[in-house]
Coordinates of C-alpha atoms in Angstrom, one line a residue:
M25 CA -81.4 85.2 -62.7
A26 CA -81.1 82.0 -60.6
K27 CA -77.9 80.9 -59.1
G28 CA -76.6 77.5 -60.0
Q29 CA -74.8 75.0 -57.9
T30 CA -71.1 75.4 -58.2
T31 CA -68.8 72.8 -56.8
V32 CA -65.0 72.5 -56.6
S33 CA -64.8 70.1 -59.5
D34 CA -66.1 73.0 -61.7
F35 CA -62.7 74.7 -61.4
A36 CA -59.5 73.5 -63.0
V37 CA -57.0 72.9 -60.2
A38 CA -53.3 72.0 -61.0
P39 CA -52.0 68.9 -59.1
R40 CA -49.3 69.3 -56.4
R41 CA -45.8 68.4 -57.3
S42 CA -44.6 65.5 -55.4
R43 CA -41.0 66.1 -54.3
P44 CA -39.7 64.0 -51.4
A45 CA -37.2 65.6 -49.0
D46 CA -34.4 63.2 -49.7
Q47 CA -34.6 64.0 -53.5
A48 CA -34.5 67.7 -52.7
T49 CA -31.4 67.6 -50.5
A50 CA -29.7 65.3 -53.0
E51 CA -30.4 67.7 -55.8
D52 CA -29.1 70.7 -53.8
A53 CA -25.9 68.8 -52.9
A54 CA -25.4 67.9 -56.5
T55 CA -25.8 71.5 -57.7
S56 CA -23.3 72.8 -55.1
M57 CA -20.7 70.2 -55.9
A58 CA -21.3 70.1 -59.6
P59 CA -18.3 71.1 -62.0
S60 CA -18.6 74.3 -64.0
V61 CA -19.8 72.5 -67.1
P62 CA -22.6 69.9 -66.1
T63 CA -22.5 66.5 -67.8
E64 CA -25.6 64.9 -69.3
G65 CA -26.2 62.8 -66.2
A66 CA -25.6 65.5 -63.7
R67 CA -27.9 68.0 -65.5
I68 CA -31.0 69.0 -63.5
D69 CA -34.5 68.2 -65.3
N70 CA -35.6 71.8 -65.7
Q71 CA -32.2 73.1 -66.9
P72 CA -32.1 73.4 -70.7
Q73 CA -29.3 71.4 -72.4
G74 CA -27.7 74.4 -74.0
L75 CA -27.2 76.4 -70.9
V76 CA -23.8 76.3 -69.4
S77 CA -23.0 77.9 -66.0
H78 CA -20.3 80.6 -65.9
S79 CA -16.8 79.5 -65.2
V80 CA -14.7 81.0 -62.5
E81 CA -12.7 83.3 -65.0
T82 CA -15.9 85.0 -66.1
D83 CA -17.0 85.6 -62.5
L84 CA -13.9 87.7 -61.7
P85 CA -14.8 90.9 -63.8
A86 CA -18.3 90.8 -62.2
S87 CA -17.0 90.6 -58.8
R88 CA -14.6 93.4 -59.7
L89 CA -17.4 95.6 -60.6
I90 CA -19.2 94.9 -57.3
A91 CA -16.0 95.3 -55.0
P92 CA -14.5 98.7 -55.6
T93 CA -10.9 99.3 -55.6
A94 CA -9.0 100.4 -52.6
E95 CA -8.8 103.9 -53.9
A96 CA -12.5 104.2 -54.4
R97 CA -13.1 102.6 -50.9
R98 CA -10.8 105.1 -49.3
E99 CA -12.5 108.1 -51.1
R100 CA -16.0 106.9 -50.1
A101 CA -14.7 106.5 -46.4
V102 CA -13.3 109.9 -46.4
S103 CA -16.5 111.5 -47.9
K104 CA -18.7 109.7 -45.4
A105 CA -16.4 110.8 -42.4
L106 CA -16.6 114.4 -43.6
Q107 CA -20.3 114.1 -43.9
R108 CA -20.6 112.7 -40.4
E109 CA -18.4 115.4 -39.0
D110 CA -20.5 118.1 -40.5
S111 CA -23.6 116.6 -39.2
R112 CA -22.0 116.3 -35.7
V113 CA -21.0 120.0 -35.8
R114 CA -24.5 121.1 -37.0
L115 CA -26.1 119.0 -34.1
R116 CA -23.8 120.6 -31.5
D117 CA -24.5 124.1 -32.8
L118 CA -28.3 123.4 -32.8
K119 CA -28.1 122.2 -29.2
R120 CA -26.1 125.2 -28.1
A121 CA -28.7 127.5 -29.9
R122 CA -31.4 125.6 -28.2
D123 CA -29.7 126.0 -24.8
R124 CA -29.4 129.8 -25.4
E125 CA -33.1 130.2 -26.3
S126 CA -34.4 127.9 -23.6
K127 CA -37.1 129.0 -21.3
H128 CA -36.2 129.8 -17.7
Y129 CA -39.4 129.8 -15.7
V130 CA -40.1 132.1 -12.8
N131 CA -42.7 131.1 -10.4
C132 CA -44.3 134.0 -8.5
P133 CA -47.6 134.0 -6.4
L134 CA -50.1 136.8 -7.2
D135 CA -52.8 138.0 -5.1
Y136 CA -56.5 137.5 -6.5
D137 CA -57.0 141.1 -7.7
T138 CA -53.7 141.2 -9.5
K139 CA -54.3 138.0 -11.2
K140 CA -57.9 139.0 -12.3
R141 CA -56.4 142.3 -13.7
L142 CA -53.7 140.3 -15.5
E143 CA -56.4 137.9 -17.0
K144 CA -58.6 140.9 -18.0
A145 CA -55.7 142.6 -19.7
A146 CA -54.7 139.6 -21.7
L147 CA -58.4 138.9 -22.7
E148 CA -58.9 142.5 -23.9
N149 CA -55.6 142.7 -25.7
D150 CA -55.8 139.2 -27.2
V151 CA -52.3 138.5 -25.7
K152 CA -51.1 135.7 -23.4
M153 CA -50.5 136.5 -19.8
T154 CA -47.0 135.4 -19.9
V155 CA -46.2 138.0 -22.6
I156 CA -47.7 140.6 -20.5
M157 CA -45.6 139.5 -17.4
K158 CA -42.5 139.3 -19.5
A159 CA -42.9 142.8 -21.0
A160 CA -43.6 144.2 -17.3
I161 CA -40.5 142.4 -15.9
D162 CA -38.4 143.7 -18.8
Q163 CA -39.6 147.3 -18.2
F164 CA -39.1 147.2 -14.5
L165 CA -35.5 146.0 -15.1
K166 CA -34.7 148.7 -17.6
D167 CA -36.2 151.4 -15.4
N168 CA -34.0 150.3 -12.6
G169 CA -30.7 150.1 -14.7
Y170 CA -30.5 146.2 -15.0

C-alpha cells in the first residue's frame, strides 16, 4: 500500500473568530451594568431571547443555602475546635511516649579480642551485637542490685 500525499487543505479547519479587544471589553461592561431583564438591544448575540437572568429576590434563597446560619457556624466551629484539641492532645501523648522510649546510646571502647568474641556470638546466634550488649549490661546491673 503506497502512501499518498496529504496536505493541510485535505483537512477541514474552522476559521478563527475575529473579536477585537474593544468589542470584548464593551460587552463585559454591558453585561456587568445590565439590568436584571435585558432589553432587546442590550441582549448579547449568543443569549437566547427567552432566557431571563435571575432577579435579586431569587438569589437570596440560594445565598442562604450557601451561607449557614449563625447557629450552624457556631456548631461547626465548636466541633472543629474539639477535633483540633483532640489532635493536639494525641500528638503531645505521642511525643511523650517517643521521649520515654527514645534510645540513649553508650559509647564504650572494646579491645580487639572482646570485639571479635562479640561479633562471633552475634553471628552464630543470629542476633545483633547491640542486643547482646544490652542483655549483658542488664544482667550485670541485676546481679549487682541496680
